């Protein structure tokens, strides 16, 4: 291998000449490449397989989600050290006030999976650690939400600048009002991400089952660290994509961290 220094302006012509020379087996530009991003968040030492499975370090070389607003429609989102600077003002559509604090823990974990901050030396890291979270509490303390509140929450999220809407709710009954809200959200430019469900079977789950009918809605099943479907995940031809959903490092309400599935 011989390295030939050329100026930037002459690189293309030099490369063409070398490739045309029968004495030269191969020639290429000597590209510069950077190390893949790997944050210093300590939980990754224990939970790295799902980070590698999704190829997130390569993604982070391109984008960390800066500028994206992810609306988490869930049990609420509580403040946490790993979400510092990530939370926008939200709303509580259950109690009817502007405090979307999380009495359950599910919504806070989901917010962390999406956008826990990276390179802060704390806990976990989200898939889009530079995105912002728009907290919309639509579920009670037991984690139950009504269709009318889900639809209301989606409308509110769209009106307040959401780019992505996350819905972690599933049931076997059809939900026309949620379908209408999904269509409105997609028409407004949002991507709607819906949990496929935790039924562990091919029984159709809504609103995820609407994904094939609405371009811009993704129904997401759960895999383990090896990429195999988990025992609890629902499946079917209405599921768009699968992603790690077992033992994911996430913020815990009140402080600390958990391995959430």
mmCIF file of C-alpha atoms in Angstrom:
data_model
loop_
_atom_site.group_PDB
_atom_site.id
_atom_site.type_symbol
_atom_site.label_atom_id
_atom_site.label_comp_id
_atom_site.label_asym_id
_atom_site.label_seq_id
_atom_site.Cartn_x
_atom_site.Cartn_y
_atom_site.Cartn_z
ATOM 1 C CA UNK A 1 0.000 0.000 0.000
ATOM 2 C CA UNK A 2 1.339 3.428 -1.006
ATOM 3 C CA UNK A 3 -0.129 6.668 0.287
ATOM 4 C CA UNK A 4 0.064 9.478 -2.272
ATOM 5 C CA UNK A 5 -0.433 13.028 -0.973
ATOM 6 C CA UNK A 6 -2.476 15.253 -3.320
ATOM 7 C CA UNK A 7 -4.343 18.487 -2.800
ATOM 8 C CA UNK A 8 -8.142 18.347 -2.609
ATOM 9 C CA UNK A 9 -8.569 19.856 -6.068
ATOM 10 C CA UNK A 10 -6.378 17.223 -7.694
ATOM 11 C CA UNK A 11 -7.694 14.178 -5.865
ATOM 12 C CA UNK A 12 -10.314 13.172 -8.444
ATOM 13 C CA UNK A 13 -7.965 13.372 -11.454
ATOM 14 C CA UNK A 14 -5.158 11.589 -9.577
ATOM 15 C CA UNK A 15 -7.547 8.812 -8.573
ATOM 16 C CA UNK A 16 -8.765 8.418 -12.157
ATOM 17 C CA UNK A 17 -5.211 8.225 -13.491
ATOM 18 C CA UNK A 18 -4.155 5.637 -10.905
ATOM 19 C CA UNK A 19 -7.192 3.466 -11.568
ATOM 20 C CA UNK A 20 -6.440 3.574 -15.294
ATOM 21 C CA UNK A 21 -2.805 2.526 -14.765
ATOM 22 C CA UNK A 22 -2.486 -1.271 -15.350
ATOM 23 C CA UNK A 23 0.409 -1.379 -12.857
ATOM 24 C CA UNK A 24 -1.943 -0.309 -10.027
ATOM 25 C CA UNK A 25 -4.115 -3.065 -8.590
ATOM 26 C CA UNK A 26 -6.508 -0.706 -6.755
ATOM 27 C CA UNK A 27 -6.745 2.914 -5.707
ATOM 28 C CA UNK A 28 -9.046 4.809 -3.393
ATOM 29 C CA UNK A 29 -9.304 8.071 -1.538
ATOM 30 C CA UNK A 30 -7.792 7.693 1.959
ATOM 31 C CA UNK A 31 -10.985 8.587 3.811
ATOM 32 C CA UNK A 32 -11.052 9.782 7.405
ATOM 33 C CA UNK A 33 -13.420 7.929 9.758
ATOM 34 C CA UNK A 34 -14.394 8.699 13.335
ATOM 35 C CA UNK A 35 -14.891 6.367 16.260
ATOM 36 C CA UNK A 36 -18.533 5.408 16.852
ATOM 37 C CA UNK A 37 -20.206 7.309 19.669
ATOM 38 C CA UNK A 38 -20.391 5.503 23.009
ATOM 39 C CA UNK A 39 -21.751 7.567 25.899
ATOM 40 C CA UNK A 40 -20.387 7.456 29.444
ATOM 41 C CA UNK A 41 -23.752 6.595 31.036
ATOM 42 C CA UNK A 42 -22.960 3.865 33.599
ATOM 43 C CA UNK A 43 -25.968 1.567 33.063
ATOM 44 C CA UNK A 44 -24.686 0.798 29.570
ATOM 45 C CA UNK A 45 -21.966 -1.280 31.207
ATOM 46 C CA UNK A 46 -24.696 -3.742 32.153
ATOM 47 C CA UNK A 47 -27.314 -3.208 29.470
ATOM 48 C CA UNK A 48 -25.349 -2.740 26.293
ATOM 49 C CA UNK A 49 -26.777 -5.674 24.217
ATOM 50 C CA UNK A 50 -29.963 -3.805 23.247
ATOM 51 C CA UNK A 51 -27.920 -0.723 22.351
ATOM 52 C CA UNK A 52 -25.798 -2.823 19.985
ATOM 53 C CA UNK A 53 -28.791 -4.719 18.569
ATOM 54 C CA UNK A 54 -30.389 -1.463 17.413
ATOM 55 C CA UNK A 55 -27.038 -0.124 16.141
ATOM 56 C CA UNK A 56 -27.619 3.065 18.127
ATOM 57 C CA UNK A 57 -23.937 4.096 18.253
ATOM 58 C CA UNK A 58 -23.907 4.364 14.446
ATOM 59 C CA UNK A 59 -27.170 6.286 14.586
ATOM 60 C CA UNK A 60 -25.732 8.728 17.133
ATOM 61 C CA UNK A 61 -22.906 9.504 14.696
ATOM 62 C CA UNK A 62 -25.585 10.922 12.389
ATOM 63 C CA UNK A 63 -28.207 12.289 14.794
ATOM 64 C CA UNK A 64 -29.159 12.263 18.458
ATOM 65 C CA UNK A 65 -32.605 13.679 17.835
ATOM 66 C CA UNK A 66 -31.880 17.352 18.465
ATOM 67 C CA UNK A 67 -34.915 19.449 17.580
ATOM 68 C CA UNK A 68 -37.394 16.559 17.682
ATOM 69 C CA UNK A 69 -40.346 16.760 20.093
ATOM 70 C CA UNK A 70 -41.541 13.370 21.352
ATOM 71 C CA UNK A 71 -44.967 13.437 22.999
ATOM 72 C CA UNK A 72 -45.231 10.675 25.601
ATOM 73 C CA UNK A 73 -48.952 9.955 26.093
ATOM 74 C CA UNK A 74 -48.863 7.790 29.170
ATOM 75 C CA UNK A 75 -49.192 7.788 32.961
ATOM 76 C CA UNK A 76 -47.355 11.113 33.036
ATOM 77 C CA UNK A 77 -43.664 11.942 33.226
ATOM 78 C CA UNK A 78 -41.969 12.945 36.467
ATOM 79 C CA UNK A 79 -38.806 15.008 36.785
ATOM 80 C CA UNK A 80 -35.625 12.946 37.043
ATOM 81 C CA UNK A 81 -31.895 13.647 36.962
ATOM 82 C CA UNK A 82 -31.497 11.778 33.652
ATOM 83 C CA UNK A 83 -34.277 13.847 32.060
ATOM 84 C CA UNK A 84 -32.872 17.213 33.160
ATOM 85 C CA UNK A 85 -33.393 19.665 30.323
ATOM 86 C CA UNK A 86 -35.459 17.181 28.341
ATOM 87 C CA UNK A 87 -38.981 17.972 29.581
ATOM 88 C CA UNK A 88 -41.251 20.558 28.018
ATOM 89 C CA UNK A 89 -44.303 21.911 29.867
ATOM 90 C CA UNK A 90 -46.989 19.242 29.663
ATOM 91 C CA UNK A 91 -50.564 18.580 30.700
ATOM 92 C CA UNK A 92 -52.570 16.205 32.908
ATOM 93 C CA UNK A 93 -55.799 15.280 31.129
ATOM 94 C CA UNK A 94 -56.817 12.942 33.961
ATOM 95 C CA UNK A 95 -56.829 15.475 36.804
ATOM 96 C CA UNK A 96 -57.370 18.414 34.476
ATOM 97 C CA UNK A 97 -54.326 20.485 35.380
ATOM 98 C CA UNK A 98 -50.874 21.398 34.063
ATOM 99 C CA UNK A 99 -48.886 19.001 36.277
ATOM 100 C CA UNK A 100 -48.162 15.776 34.317
ATOM 101 C CA UNK A 101 -46.333 14.073 37.208
ATOM 102 C CA UNK A 102 -46.324 10.283 36.990
ATOM 103 C CA UNK A 103 -48.056 8.314 39.799
ATOM 104 C CA UNK A 104 -47.307 4.985 38.127
ATOM 105 C CA UNK A 105 -43.775 5.038 36.713
ATOM 106 C CA UNK A 106 -44.512 3.706 33.242
ATOM 107 C CA UNK A 107 -44.517 7.055 31.471
ATOM 108 C CA UNK A 108 -41.273 8.172 33.101
ATOM 109 C CA UNK A 109 -39.576 4.947 31.997
ATOM 110 C CA UNK A 110 -40.872 5.408 28.441
ATOM 111 C CA UNK A 111 -39.592 8.999 28.392
ATOM 112 C CA UNK A 112 -36.184 7.727 29.458
ATOM 113 C CA UNK A 113 -36.100 5.020 26.797
ATOM 114 C CA UNK A 114 -36.820 7.759 24.271
ATOM 115 C CA UNK A 115 -34.633 10.609 25.491
ATOM 116 C CA UNK A 116 -32.642 10.033 28.700
ATOM 117 C CA UNK A 117 -29.636 12.328 28.412
ATOM 118 C CA UNK A 118 -26.277 10.967 27.261
ATOM 119 C CA UNK A 119 -22.714 11.719 28.367
ATOM 120 C CA UNK A 120 -23.865 13.043 31.739
ATOM 121 C CA UNK A 121 -22.354 10.216 33.770
ATOM 122 C CA UNK A 122 -25.814 9.222 34.984
ATOM 123 C CA UNK A 123 -27.859 6.049 34.612
ATOM 124 C CA UNK A 124 -29.164 5.156 31.195
ATOM 125 C CA UNK A 125 -29.334 6.731 27.746
ATOM 126 C CA UNK A 126 -32.303 7.173 25.422
ATOM 127 C CA UNK A 127 -32.500 6.298 21.744
ATOM 128 C CA UNK A 128 -32.699 10.027 20.940
ATOM 129 C CA UNK A 129 -30.836 11.622 23.852
ATOM 130 C CA UNK A 130 -31.001 15.156 22.453
ATOM 131 C CA UNK A 131 -34.739 15.119 21.707
ATOM 132 C CA UNK A 132 -37.238 16.830 23.997
ATOM 133 C CA UNK A 133 -40.173 15.152 25.739
ATOM 134 C CA UNK A 134 -43.695 16.576 25.756
ATOM 135 C CA UNK A 135 -45.446 14.894 28.731
ATOM 136 C CA UNK A 136 -49.170 14.210 28.273
ATOM 137 C CA UNK A 137 -50.805 12.308 31.121
ATOM 138 C CA UNK A 138 -53.784 10.363 29.774
ATOM 139 C CA UNK A 139 -53.814 7.343 32.140
ATOM 140 C CA UNK A 140 -54.735 6.930 35.786
ATOM 141 C CA UNK A 141 -52.412 5.632 38.501
ATOM 142 C CA UNK A 142 -53.182 2.030 37.541
ATOM 143 C CA UNK A 143 -52.142 2.650 33.933
ATOM 144 C CA UNK A 144 -55.631 2.652 32.372
ATOM 145 C CA UNK A 145 -56.640 5.234 29.750
ATOM 146 C CA UNK A 146 -59.959 5.791 27.982
ATOM 147 C CA UNK A 147 -60.189 6.144 24.208
ATOM 148 C CA UNK A 148 -61.661 9.637 24.459
ATOM 149 C CA UNK A 149 -58.712 10.808 26.583
ATOM 150 C CA UNK A 150 -56.181 9.171 24.254
ATOM 151 C CA UNK A 151 -57.698 11.028 21.309
ATOM 152 C CA UNK A 152 -57.800 14.280 23.281
ATOM 153 C CA UNK A 153 -54.154 13.820 24.234
ATOM 154 C CA UNK A 154 -53.134 13.284 20.622
ATOM 155 C CA UNK A 155 -54.937 16.443 19.526
ATOM 156 C CA UNK A 156 -53.243 18.399 22.339
ATOM 157 C CA UNK A 157 -49.813 17.020 21.426
ATOM 158 C CA UNK A 158 -50.230 17.971 17.770
ATOM 159 C CA UNK A 159 -51.312 21.481 18.760
ATOM 160 C CA UNK A 160 -48.236 21.842 20.975
ATOM 161 C CA UNK A 161 -45.590 20.920 18.430
ATOM 162 C CA UNK A 162 -45.149 17.150 18.663
ATOM 163 C CA UNK A 163 -43.132 15.483 15.901
ATOM 164 C CA UNK A 164 -43.556 11.980 17.339
ATOM 165 C CA UNK A 165 -46.438 10.665 19.459
ATOM 166 C CA UNK A 166 -45.851 7.555 21.569
ATOM 167 C CA UNK A 167 -48.829 5.439 22.695
ATOM 168 C CA UNK A 168 -48.129 2.459 24.958
ATOM 169 C CA UNK A 169 -51.740 1.270 25.131
ATOM 170 C CA UNK A 170 -53.474 -1.786 23.713
ATOM 171 C CA UNK A 171 -56.787 -3.628 23.876
ATOM 172 C CA UNK A 172 -58.875 -5.967 21.756
ATOM 173 C CA UNK A 173 -61.752 -3.529 21.086
ATOM 174 C CA UNK A 174 -61.684 -1.285 18.030
ATOM 175 C CA UNK A 175 -61.171 2.436 18.693
ATOM 176 C CA UNK A 176 -62.576 4.594 15.878
ATOM 177 C CA UNK A 177 -62.049 7.845 17.816
ATOM 178 C CA UNK A 178 -58.354 7.003 18.269
ATOM 179 C CA UNK A 179 -58.070 6.083 14.580
ATOM 180 C CA UNK A 180 -59.497 9.493 13.649
ATOM 181 C CA UNK A 181 -56.999 11.216 15.958
ATOM 182 C CA UNK A 182 -54.158 9.188 14.434
ATOM 183 C CA UNK A 183 -55.132 10.265 10.953
ATOM 184 C CA UNK A 184 -55.281 13.897 12.048
ATOM 185 C CA UNK A 185 -51.859 13.623 13.694
ATOM 186 C CA UNK A 186 -50.261 12.060 10.615
ATOM 187 C CA UNK A 187 -51.885 14.683 8.389
ATOM 188 C CA UNK A 188 -50.275 17.317 10.614
ATOM 189 C CA UNK A 189 -46.844 15.759 10.062
ATOM 190 C CA UNK A 190 -46.485 13.532 13.129
ATOM 191 C CA UNK A 191 -45.195 9.989 13.318
ATOM 192 C CA UNK A 192 -47.366 7.929 15.679
ATOM 193 C CA UNK A 193 -45.672 5.013 17.455
ATOM 194 C CA UNK A 194 -47.963 2.461 19.115
ATOM 195 C CA UNK A 195 -47.167 -0.552 21.283
ATOM 196 C CA UNK A 196 -48.212 -3.791 19.605
ATOM 197 C CA UNK A 197 -49.430 -5.065 22.977
ATOM 198 C CA UNK A 198 -48.385 -7.473 25.708
ATOM 199 C CA UNK A 199 -50.891 -10.250 25.051
ATOM 200 C CA UNK A 200 -48.275 -12.789 24.013
ATOM 201 C CA UNK A 201 -50.410 -13.942 21.085
ATOM 202 C CA UNK A 202 -51.618 -13.013 17.598
ATOM 203 C CA UNK A 203 -54.907 -11.626 18.929
ATOM 204 C CA UNK A 204 -55.451 -8.273 17.218
ATOM 205 C CA UNK A 205 -54.684 -5.290 19.440
ATOM 206 C CA UNK A 206 -55.927 -1.745 18.974
ATOM 207 C CA UNK A 207 -54.949 0.957 18.207
ATOM 208 C CA UNK A 208 -51.785 -0.787 16.914
ATOM 209 C CA UNK A 209 -53.817 -2.791 14.380
ATOM 210 C CA UNK A 210 -54.636 0.437 12.553
ATOM 211 C CA UNK A 211 -50.988 0.821 11.487
ATOM 212 C CA UNK A 212 -51.384 -0.807 8.037
ATOM 213 C CA UNK A 213 -54.244 1.556 7.236
ATOM 214 C CA UNK A 214 -52.436 4.780 8.161
ATOM 215 C CA UNK A 215 -49.066 5.552 6.592
ATOM 216 C CA UNK A 216 -47.178 7.227 9.427
ATOM 217 C CA UNK A 217 -48.368 4.935 12.225
ATOM 218 C CA UNK A 218 -45.880 2.315 13.444
ATOM 219 C CA UNK A 219 -46.944 -0.669 15.557
ATOM 220 C CA UNK A 220 -43.968 -1.947 17.539
ATOM 221 C CA UNK A 221 -43.480 -5.436 18.979
ATOM 222 C CA UNK A 222 -40.849 -6.383 21.574
ATOM 223 C CA UNK A 223 -37.709 -8.491 21.195
ATOM 224 C CA UNK A 224 -35.093 -9.735 23.607
ATOM 225 C CA UNK A 225 -31.402 -8.834 23.309
ATOM 226 C CA UNK A 226 -30.938 -11.449 20.598
ATOM 227 C CA UNK A 227 -33.681 -10.067 18.378
ATOM 228 C CA UNK A 228 -36.178 -12.863 19.076
ATOM 229 C CA UNK A 229 -39.761 -11.989 19.972
ATOM 230 C CA UNK A 230 -40.381 -11.899 23.720
ATOM 231 C CA UNK A 231 -42.934 -14.279 25.280
ATOM 232 C CA UNK A 232 -45.145 -11.342 26.247
ATOM 233 C CA UNK A 233 -45.181 -9.447 22.936
ATOM 234 C CA UNK A 234 -48.211 -9.498 20.663
ATOM 235 C CA UNK A 235 -47.545 -10.271 17.013
ATOM 236 C CA UNK A 236 -49.363 -10.282 13.679
ATOM 237 C CA UNK A 237 -49.278 -8.919 10.148
ATOM 238 C CA UNK A 238 -50.392 -5.545 11.535
ATOM 239 C CA UNK A 239 -47.102 -5.146 13.442
ATOM 240 C CA UNK A 240 -44.751 -2.806 11.584
ATOM 241 C CA UNK A 241 -41.433 -3.346 13.331
ATOM 242 C CA UNK A 242 -39.931 -4.946 16.423
ATOM 243 C CA UNK A 243 -37.455 -3.409 18.858
ATOM 244 C CA UNK A 244 -35.772 -4.414 22.118
ATOM 245 C CA UNK A 245 -38.338 -4.426 24.923
ATOM 246 C CA UNK A 246 -36.853 -6.609 27.627
ATOM 247 C CA UNK A 247 -34.769 -5.324 30.560
ATOM 248 C CA UNK A 248 -34.185 -1.811 29.237
ATOM 249 C CA UNK A 249 -32.401 0.661 31.530
ATOM 250 C CA UNK A 250 -34.804 3.486 32.409
ATOM 251 C CA UNK A 251 -35.386 6.250 34.983
ATOM 252 C CA UNK A 252 -37.388 5.393 38.083
ATOM 253 C CA UNK A 253 -39.921 7.785 39.610
ATOM 254 C CA UNK A 254 -38.484 9.227 42.797
ATOM 255 C CA UNK A 255 -34.888 8.721 41.646
ATOM 256 C CA UNK A 256 -32.688 5.845 40.623
ATOM 257 C CA UNK A 257 -33.127 3.433 37.736
ATOM 258 C CA UNK A 258 -34.874 0.213 36.797
ATOM 259 C CA UNK A 259 -34.613 -2.544 34.206
ATOM 260 C CA UNK A 260 -37.984 -2.201 32.521
ATOM 261 C CA UNK A 261 -39.690 -4.610 30.105
#
